[in-house]
Amino acid sequence: MTQGNLRSEGRWVRSFRASALALPVGALPLAAGWGSGSYGQPPEGVSTVALGVHWIMDWLVPLCVASVLAFGTAGTGLDRRVAASGVFDLRILWWRTHWVVLLGSIVACGSCAYSLARMSGEPLQALLAPGLVGVLFSFLVANVVVSRFAASPGVALATVASVTGVVVIGPYLTSFAGVLAIDPTLSNWMRGVPDRGFVFSPGSITWVGIGVIAVALARLFPSDVAWLPWIAVEGADDDWI
Amino acid sequence: MIGFDKVDKYFQSHSALRQVDFELGAGIVALLGRNGAGKSTLLSILAGLAAESAGTVRLDGKELGRSRRALRAATTLLPQDLRVDPKISARALVRYLLKLRRRPLGGLDELFAVFGLSDVCDRPLGSLSGGTRQRVGLVYVFAADTPVLLLDEPTQGLDPWERLRFTEHLARVAAGRLVVYSTHVVADVEAIAERVLVLDQGGLVHDGSPQDLLARTPPVWVTDGDQEVASSLGSRVLVTAVKRIGDDSYRLRWLGERLYGDARPVEPSLSDAYIAVTGGQA
Ligand SMILES: Nc1ncnc2c1ncn2[C@@H]1O[C@H](COP(=O)(O)OP(=O)(O)OP(=O)(O)O)[C@@H](O)[C@H]1O
Ligand SMILES: [Mg+2]
């Protein structure tokens, strides 16, 4: 109510949030990479289009989903001083409250994979599997950042986009971390090997496993919401928690 | 029902509650204290939404460990300045809150009627006045019907009629229940509280009935004087009221020493008593 009053009295100040720059800044590596030609040389027998659609599914789609989820779900919902007294833990409630967005992201990822597969001639599962793993990983990161740490929308966007971005691009660009790549096919191509890998790569299993463990730890420590320092903070509005 | 033993609460190095001890049984308890005294902090701990930094909290005689689930299930807090979605209706909000807490939904219409909300409870909350929204919060608390109700400044923004309606309803439902409410309106306390807790800078400085609070009040004096008297008095004693009664003429009311021969002793009011216990520092 305070928020409404302040707003109507014209004292509501919402200044520029520099963290909103996270998305374009996160997209820079792709632009810089393509600009400098480091993504541009597919191995023998692989088309540039095939390489491009793998980049879109492995990197751009998860990063977009990460940004949308972080910015869109941070600080939303009921006054947490009331929500926290519900029967569900706030950190679990996040999944229930946002299931439409989560489902929508999966559908968007699926349709993106489908149309890119039709367009490029790549097999659907080779695009869908890494895309879905990246999207799932971004869900897990967003859950931890938003529901355990109650980051404000800007901070949540910056954090979730950065973590997801590093995980979904890093391994392809570094020669030693190839085993952590979610998409084994792209990882091979980036090293000049024209083969495809098995879609469920060790990288996928590792990252989803790490994400699930992080979510579980964030739920268990602290085990009771009363020990989260921000639950009872008075009148903290969405942007400045 | 709820007991505190030597409860401290720190925010980083700032101490919001110090060595708070009490045992609350059924009844209506008023929580008084100046801005920043720690009332909301105390209510959050009672509601199981914040944890004490030191000391122990008991519920029905059992010491509470790290899990505050039982405390949350037994209590309903109306936060100071509840934030709500302006687009949904009062009825939808209250129903949703009750479902979230698995509380029965019956009797909502009667409660909306009690608080004079029958005509507006289907309008979006954003289109209601501040005091009306405050009453929606009250409907939620009374509908939740838990053994402990915690109200953080429930009468803020309520007009005198609505305050009366609220206190009447509170008195009606208080049987067998613990109701703790914080307030800055001393008149609210006179009307209904059986017990008064006064916090000052995080410490509990009074715990007893309103009569006990009155009984510990130093003598109260009243005299008329000019601007000079008024300003000099403020630096020497605790002034509890200044009323302008004419050009450069004031009726002054203070606690403690008589100071002027023509000062008349008067019966202390609860507001004098409150100023006396919290008046340690300016
Ligand atoms: N989350 C927090 N972080 C740091 N300090 C806090 C926090 N919450 C409360 N405090 C501090 O604890 C003290 C008690 O605050 P509290 O909100 O309990 O006061 P109050 O008695 O409810 O005041 P009011 O009458 O203004 O509502 C204040 O000094 C406040 O600055
Ligand atoms: Mg308060």
XYZ file of C-alpha atoms and ligand atoms in Angstrom:
555
model
C 0.000 0.000 0.000
C 2.853 2.328 0.782
C 4.189 1.654 -2.641
C 0.928 2.717 -4.249
C 0.751 5.860 -2.136
C 4.291 6.867 -2.899
C 3.708 6.339 -6.553
C 0.581 8.451 -6.618
C 2.343 11.209 -4.716
C 4.987 11.299 -7.400
C 7.738 10.390 -4.979
C 8.221 6.977 -6.492
C 11.666 6.968 -7.981
C 12.638 4.287 -10.386
C 15.996 5.101 -11.788
C 17.833 3.357 -14.585
C 18.897 -0.130 -13.587
C 22.334 -0.761 -14.963
C 21.890 -4.497 -14.429
C 19.383 -4.481 -17.293
C 22.445 -4.234 -19.498
C 23.286 -7.819 -18.578
C 21.532 -9.246 -21.616
C 23.305 -7.184 -24.308
C 26.578 -7.528 -22.403
C 25.958 -11.266 -22.197
C 25.352 -11.314 -25.958
C 28.666 -9.604 -26.671
C 30.779 -12.783 -26.752
C 28.643 -14.138 -29.560
C 28.902 -10.951 -31.590
C 32.604 -10.602 -30.894
C 33.168 -14.266 -31.635
C 31.385 -14.154 -34.953
C 32.955 -10.823 -35.794
C 36.448 -12.158 -35.236
C 35.724 -15.348 -37.126
C 36.175 -17.687 -34.201
C 32.809 -19.376 -34.777
C 33.001 -19.211 -38.519
C 34.953 -22.281 -39.597
C 32.850 -25.420 -39.482
C 34.835 -28.595 -40.115
C 34.720 -30.369 -43.473
C 31.214 -31.538 -44.343
C 29.385 -29.293 -41.847
C 27.499 -26.278 -43.130
C 27.754 -22.840 -41.564
C 23.972 -22.911 -41.101
C 24.194 -26.127 -39.067
C 26.860 -24.551 -36.897
C 24.734 -21.427 -36.460
C 21.587 -23.264 -35.408
C 23.561 -25.203 -32.803
C 24.813 -21.909 -31.390
C 21.266 -20.564 -31.253
C 19.875 -23.599 -29.457
C 22.815 -24.124 -27.121
C 23.404 -20.588 -26.129
C 20.906 -17.964 -27.236
C 17.753 -19.859 -26.208
C 18.934 -20.744 -22.660
C 20.252 -17.234 -22.134
C 16.958 -15.658 -23.220
C 14.996 -18.010 -20.978
C 17.356 -17.250 -18.078
C 16.828 -13.512 -18.495
C 13.074 -13.761 -18.832
C 12.739 -15.998 -15.790
C 15.080 -14.014 -13.578
C 13.690 -10.605 -14.400
C 10.124 -11.827 -14.614
C 9.910 -13.814 -11.412
C 12.074 -11.774 -9.006
C 10.045 -10.076 -6.314
C 6.716 -11.177 -7.757
C 3.706 -12.559 -6.001
C 2.191 -12.024 -2.666
C 3.670 -10.004 0.160
C 6.158 -12.569 1.406
C 5.382 -11.832 5.062
C 2.032 -13.414 4.279
C 3.148 -15.937 1.661
C 5.796 -17.342 4.000
C 3.133 -18.443 6.469
C 1.488 -20.636 3.840
C 1.887 -24.401 3.969
C 4.413 -24.477 1.124
C 7.927 -23.261 1.598
C 8.444 -20.047 -0.384
C 11.281 -21.693 -2.279
C 8.972 -24.479 -3.456
C 6.141 -22.062 -4.081
C 8.287 -20.454 -6.780
C 7.832 -23.530 -9.008
C 4.085 -23.603 -8.398
C 3.559 -19.899 -8.941
C 5.510 -19.751 -12.158
C 4.653 -23.056 -13.795
C 3.000 -21.319 -16.746
C 6.197 -19.403 -17.520
C 8.289 -22.539 -17.073
C 6.039 -24.528 -19.365
C 5.981 -21.670 -21.863
C 9.782 -21.581 -21.941
C 9.927 -25.308 -22.654
C 7.376 -24.975 -25.443
C 9.262 -22.026 -26.909
C 12.502 -23.996 -26.803
C 10.782 -26.967 -28.467
C 9.264 -24.965 -31.274
C 12.531 -23.151 -31.843
C 14.343 -26.491 -32.154
C 11.664 -27.829 -34.477
C 11.757 -24.912 -36.893
C 15.541 -24.674 -36.864
C 15.804 -28.404 -37.530
C 13.413 -28.101 -40.486
C 15.306 -25.104 -41.787
C 18.853 -26.435 -41.417
C 18.408 -30.168 -41.930
C 19.942 -30.935 -38.528
C 18.264 -33.838 -36.677
C 15.647 -32.545 -34.211
C 17.073 -34.341 -31.174
C 20.548 -32.920 -31.790
C 19.099 -29.434 -31.352
C 16.329 -30.137 -28.854
C 18.383 -32.009 -26.251
C 21.070 -29.376 -25.604
C 18.461 -26.612 -25.790
C 16.282 -28.252 -23.168
C 19.225 -28.987 -20.907
C 20.333 -25.349 -21.094
C 16.794 -24.148 -20.386
C 16.426 -26.549 -17.456
C 19.740 -25.360 -16.057
C 18.566 -21.746 -16.266
C 15.375 -22.705 -14.348
C 17.465 -24.154 -11.557
C 19.751 -21.117 -11.358
C 16.776 -18.739 -11.390
C 15.084 -20.689 -8.604
C 18.117 -20.431 -6.351
C 18.785 -16.765 -7.045
C 15.185 -15.582 -6.829
C 13.663 -17.755 -4.136
C 16.628 -18.336 -1.844
C 18.363 -14.989 -2.071
C 15.408 -12.794 -3.024
C 17.497 -10.801 -5.461
C 15.799 -7.770 -6.989
C 14.825 -8.085 -10.680
C 17.915 -6.325 -11.976
C 20.353 -8.257 -9.814
C 18.559 -11.522 -10.549
C 18.778 -10.853 -14.289
C 22.472 -10.074 -14.107
C 23.292 -13.079 -11.922
C 21.186 -15.703 -13.668
C 22.167 -14.524 -17.142
C 25.868 -14.483 -16.227
C 25.897 -17.931 -14.635
C 23.846 -19.483 -17.420
C 25.887 -17.663 -20.041
C 29.200 -18.934 -18.703
C 27.942 -22.515 -18.457
C 26.393 -22.618 -21.916
C 29.215 -20.931 -23.830
C 32.395 -21.368 -21.840
C 33.117 -25.038 -22.588
C 32.946 -24.561 -26.389
C 35.417 -21.707 -26.361
C 37.984 -23.281 -24.080
C 39.851 -26.321 -25.311
C 40.345 -27.983 -21.887
C 36.705 -27.732 -20.726
C 35.220 -29.551 -23.709
C 33.984 -32.402 -21.542
C 31.692 -29.943 -19.706
C 29.970 -28.902 -22.935
C 26.229 -29.543 -22.969
C 26.123 -30.102 -26.730
C 28.742 -32.722 -27.714
C 28.165 -32.094 -31.415
C 29.025 -28.420 -31.258
C 31.918 -29.213 -28.961
C 33.342 -31.599 -31.574
C 32.799 -29.133 -34.418
C 34.520 -26.371 -32.506
C 37.571 -28.595 -32.227
C 37.450 -29.341 -35.941
C 36.010 -32.857 -35.567
C 33.039 -33.356 -37.924
C 31.426 -36.163 -35.811
C 28.289 -35.905 -33.734
C 28.309 -36.936 -30.104
C 25.663 -38.846 -28.153
C 22.956 -36.324 -27.262
C 23.064 -36.952 -23.490
C 26.573 -35.773 -22.955
C 28.501 -35.957 -19.670
C 28.323 -32.156 -19.657
C 24.498 -32.210 -19.633
C 24.388 -34.644 -16.770
C 26.979 -32.702 -14.799
C 25.285 -29.313 -15.143
C 21.782 -30.530 -14.452
C 23.155 -32.474 -11.485
C 24.934 -29.404 -10.133
C 21.766 -27.360 -10.629
C 19.579 -29.887 -8.824
C 22.052 -30.079 -5.947
C 22.137 -26.273 -5.712
C 18.335 -26.136 -5.579
C 18.252 -28.818 -2.897
C 20.908 -27.058 -0.832
C 19.082 -23.755 -1.172
C 15.939 -25.455 0.105
C 17.675 -27.233 3.003
C 19.961 -24.449 4.228
C 18.302 -22.904 6.060
C 15.661 -25.527 6.508
C 13.135 -23.021 7.825
C 12.254 -19.723 6.157
C 12.462 -17.907 9.497
C 16.238 -18.037 9.088
C 16.170 -16.296 5.731
C 17.072 -12.731 6.648
C 14.802 -11.036 4.126
C 11.425 -12.644 4.783
C 10.202 -10.162 7.388
C 11.819 -7.045 5.953
C 9.249 -4.270 6.098
C 7.888 -2.637 2.992
C 10.859 -3.589 0.867
C 9.643 -3.092 -2.664
C 10.495 -5.264 -5.596
C 13.546 -3.461 -6.785
C 15.470 -2.878 -3.619
C 15.464 -5.905 -1.463
C 0.743 -19.761 24.636
C 3.958 -18.099 23.541
C 6.908 -17.384 25.802
C 10.147 -15.489 25.233
C 13.265 -16.052 27.336
C 15.987 -13.446 27.043
C 15.352 -12.919 23.362
C 17.792 -10.718 21.478
C 17.584 -9.732 17.847
C 20.409 -8.134 15.946
C 20.520 -6.768 12.448
C 24.241 -6.851 11.714
C 25.557 -4.934 14.721
C 22.338 -3.026 15.365
C 20.353 -4.448 18.236
C 16.586 -4.356 17.620
C 15.461 -6.396 20.671
C 17.343 -6.869 23.916
C 16.707 -9.454 26.580
C 12.963 -9.592 26.025
C 11.164 -11.886 28.470
C 7.459 -12.545 28.656
C 4.818 -15.222 28.740
C 1.692 -14.558 26.700
C -1.512 -16.451 27.448
C -4.953 -15.907 25.981
C -6.052 -12.282 25.992
C -5.658 -9.005 24.193
C -2.186 -7.549 24.421
C -1.263 -4.099 23.182
C 2.284 -3.440 22.037
C 3.409 0.150 22.363
C 6.702 1.814 21.581
C 8.199 4.618 19.601
C 9.169 4.350 15.942
C 11.999 1.871 15.673
C 11.414 0.469 19.157
C 11.194 -3.060 17.760
C 7.457 -3.741 17.616
C 7.417 -5.104 14.070
C 10.547 -7.116 14.766
C 8.924 -8.667 17.834
C 5.773 -9.487 15.872
C 7.802 -11.131 13.072
C 9.459 -13.414 15.596
C 6.086 -14.206 17.155
C 4.765 -14.999 13.678
C 7.618 -17.406 12.920
C 8.898 -15.230 10.057
C 12.124 -14.165 11.686
C 14.441 -15.924 14.060
C 15.824 -14.520 17.285
C 19.574 -13.980 17.439
C 19.811 -15.273 21.014
C 17.431 -16.574 23.658
C 14.578 -19.045 23.317
C 11.006 -18.926 22.107
C 8.399 -21.336 23.490
C 5.065 -22.347 22.026
C 2.620 -24.008 24.426
C 5.476 -24.720 26.819
C 7.663 -26.442 24.219
C 10.917 -24.805 23.302
C 11.080 -24.119 19.571
C 14.113 -25.328 17.673
C 15.071 -24.239 14.224
C 11.735 -25.115 12.671
C 9.101 -22.432 13.083
C 6.444 -24.240 11.090
C 4.278 -24.856 14.166
C 4.509 -21.197 15.141
C 3.502 -20.106 11.649
C 0.582 -22.513 11.608
C -0.675 -21.221 14.958
C -0.386 -17.526 14.149
C -1.648 -15.054 11.578
C 0.210 -11.816 11.058
C -1.240 -8.707 9.504
C 1.934 -6.890 8.421
C 2.327 -3.172 8.728
C 1.602 -1.916 5.170
C 0.526 -5.169 3.564
C 1.431 -5.070 -0.098
C -1.230 -6.422 -2.411
C -1.824 -6.872 -6.100
C -3.905 -3.821 -7.063
C -5.693 -5.692 -9.835
C -7.391 -8.451 -7.881
C -10.488 -8.105 -5.733
C -10.613 -8.237 -1.963
C -12.586 -11.456 -2.087
C -10.099 -13.136 -4.414
C -7.180 -12.023 -2.253
C -8.645 -13.284 0.998
C -9.710 -16.579 -0.554
C -6.277 -17.084 -2.047
C -4.542 -16.331 1.251
C -6.755 -18.738 3.125
C -6.187 -21.469 0.545
C -2.455 -20.933 0.707
C -2.627 -21.506 4.438
C -5.178 -24.321 4.174
C -7.679 -22.480 6.325
C -11.445 -22.981 5.897
C -13.165 -20.485 3.606
C -16.499 -20.374 5.412
C -17.946 -17.232 6.949
C -16.195 -14.810 4.620
C -19.356 -12.989 3.609
C -20.268 -12.293 7.219
C -16.799 -10.932 7.915
C -16.913 -8.671 4.871
C -20.245 -7.424 6.174
C -18.866 -6.862 9.683
C -16.145 -4.637 8.270
C -18.515 -2.846 5.913
C -16.929 -4.282 2.790
C -19.870 -6.135 1.255
C -20.272 -3.560 -1.514
C -16.611 -3.250 -2.425
C -15.201 -6.724 -1.920
C -15.509 -7.537 -5.635
C -13.788 -4.382 -6.816
C -10.057 -4.366 -7.567
C -7.996 -3.543 -4.483
C -6.183 -0.752 -6.303
C -9.442 1.157 -6.603
C -10.149 1.082 -2.854
C -9.120 3.735 -0.356
C -6.180 3.080 1.962
C -8.339 2.523 5.036
C -10.611 0.199 3.095
C -7.648 -1.921 2.020
C -6.500 -2.003 5.613
C -9.881 -3.498 6.541
C -9.434 -6.167 3.866
C -6.285 -7.186 5.746
C -8.311 -7.371 8.943
C -10.860 -9.616 7.252
C -8.035 -11.970 6.259
C -6.712 -12.134 9.812
C -10.091 -12.790 11.389
C -11.021 -15.285 8.676
C -7.791 -17.214 9.213
C -9.107 -17.892 12.691
C -5.857 -19.124 14.222
C -5.317 -19.330 18.022
C -2.911 -16.389 17.818
C -3.572 -13.197 15.868
C -0.779 -10.668 15.409
C -1.731 -7.238 14.129
C 0.909 -4.673 13.257
C -0.704 -1.264 13.561
C -4.128 -2.563 12.534
C -5.893 0.736 13.116
C -3.663 2.823 10.859
C -5.780 4.682 8.375
C -9.073 3.639 9.966
C -11.631 6.348 10.716
C -13.120 6.493 14.235
C -16.174 4.482 13.151
C -14.052 1.750 11.682
C -11.779 1.715 14.710
C -14.824 1.196 16.869
C -16.042 -1.583 14.608
C -12.619 -3.210 14.760
C -12.322 -3.044 18.549
C -15.858 -4.382 18.962
C -15.133 -7.315 16.701
C -11.806 -7.950 18.365
C -13.418 -8.049 21.798
C -16.009 -10.491 20.433
C -13.542 -12.969 18.926
C -10.827 -12.674 21.569
C -12.199 -15.387 23.859
C -9.630 -18.145 24.304
C -7.279 -16.535 21.827
C -4.124 -14.515 22.011
C -4.263 -11.234 20.133
C -1.162 -9.032 20.045
C -1.464 -5.721 18.308
C 0.947 -2.854 18.006
C -0.337 0.662 17.912
C 0.586 4.295 18.337
C -2.970 5.231 19.291
C -3.137 5.138 23.058
C -6.928 5.412 22.926
C -7.035 1.949 21.285
C -5.271 0.513 24.294
C -7.685 2.033 26.774
C -10.577 0.579 24.872
C -9.639 -3.084 24.754
C -6.235 -4.196 25.943
C -6.007 -6.350 29.036
C -2.261 -6.161 29.026
C 0.216 -3.645 27.706
C 3.788 -4.309 26.624
C 5.900 -1.232 26.084
C 9.142 -1.490 24.149
C 11.773 1.174 24.246
C 14.897 0.866 22.105
C 14.422 -2.871 21.939
C 13.974 -3.398 25.663
C 10.723 -4.274 27.382
C 10.065 -1.382 29.775
C 6.552 -2.294 30.873
C 4.583 -5.508 31.032
C 1.290 -5.337 32.877
C -2.271 -4.110 32.761
C -3.102 -0.557 31.675
C -3.863 0.123 35.358
C -0.342 -0.952 36.325
C 1.003 1.424 33.727
C -1.053 4.261 35.207
C 0.012 3.324 38.737
C 3.695 3.693 37.950
C 3.265 7.136 36.460
C 4.897 10.013 38.349
C 2.640 12.918 39.383
C 1.191 14.949 36.519
C 0.923 18.727 36.727
C -0.893 21.338 34.707
C -0.323 25.055 34.562
C -0.762 27.965 32.160
C 2.234 29.927 30.996
C 3.756 31.933 28.163
C 6.138 30.904 25.410
C 9.143 31.324 27.674
C 7.742 29.015 30.336
C 6.801 26.507 27.656
C 10.273 26.346 26.159
C 12.131 26.277 29.490
C 9.889 23.505 30.805
C 10.763 21.227 27.909
C 14.409 21.098 28.929
C 13.721 20.368 32.603
C 10.881 17.832 32.702
C 8.913 15.502 30.402
C 6.151 17.619 28.897
C 3.200 15.451 27.875
C 0.923 18.089 26.351
C 1.099 21.676 25.159
C -2.106 23.388 24.160
C -2.370 26.938 22.868
C -5.109 28.732 24.723
C -4.523 32.318 23.607
C -1.913 34.764 22.343
C 1.359 33.753 23.976
C -0.513 31.625 26.461
C -0.244 27.866 26.702
C -1.669 25.140 28.904
C 1.201 22.868 29.813
C 1.119 19.379 31.204
C 4.176 17.582 32.508
C 5.444 14.727 34.627
C 7.522 14.732 37.769
C 8.296 17.790 39.866
C 5.776 20.482 40.606
C 8.197 23.320 39.598
C 5.573 26.104 39.833
C 3.530 26.923 42.904
C 0.372 27.443 40.874
C 0.598 24.059 39.095
C -2.405 21.810 39.677
C -2.058 18.044 40.106
C -4.201 16.008 37.690
C -5.004 12.327 37.203
C -2.516 10.731 34.824
C -3.892 9.571 31.518
C -2.603 6.497 29.687
C -0.827 8.752 27.265
C 1.027 10.453 30.173
C 1.903 6.997 31.461
C 3.208 5.931 28.055
C 5.375 9.022 27.721
C 6.697 8.427 31.227
C 7.943 4.905 30.482
C 9.384 5.675 27.070
C 10.698 9.122 27.959
C 14.176 8.019 29.018
C 15.706 9.732 26.033
C 14.589 12.503 23.757
N 15.857 -5.884 8.039
C 16.422 -4.998 8.856
N 17.725 -4.688 8.711
C 18.323 -3.808 9.542
N 17.704 -3.187 10.546
C 16.406 -3.443 10.747
C 15.686 -4.360 9.904
N 14.398 -4.425 10.338
C 14.338 -3.575 11.385
N 15.526 -2.999 11.630
C 15.834 -2.045 12.725
O 15.333 -2.596 13.923
C 14.742 -1.589 14.717
C 13.312 -1.981 15.049
O 12.519 -1.880 13.890
P 10.975 -2.200 13.877
O 10.513 -2.187 12.473
O 10.738 -3.413 14.665
O 10.391 -0.941 14.657
P 8.860 -0.610 15.004
O 8.776 -0.557 16.490
O 7.952 -1.519 14.298
O 8.733 0.871 14.441
P 7.458 1.590 13.749
O 6.622 2.135 14.849
O 8.105 2.710 12.991
O 6.776 0.605 12.881
C 14.869 -0.303 13.951
O 15.971 0.405 14.470
C 15.124 -0.727 12.541
O 15.948 0.191 11.890
Mg 6.642 -1.337 12.812
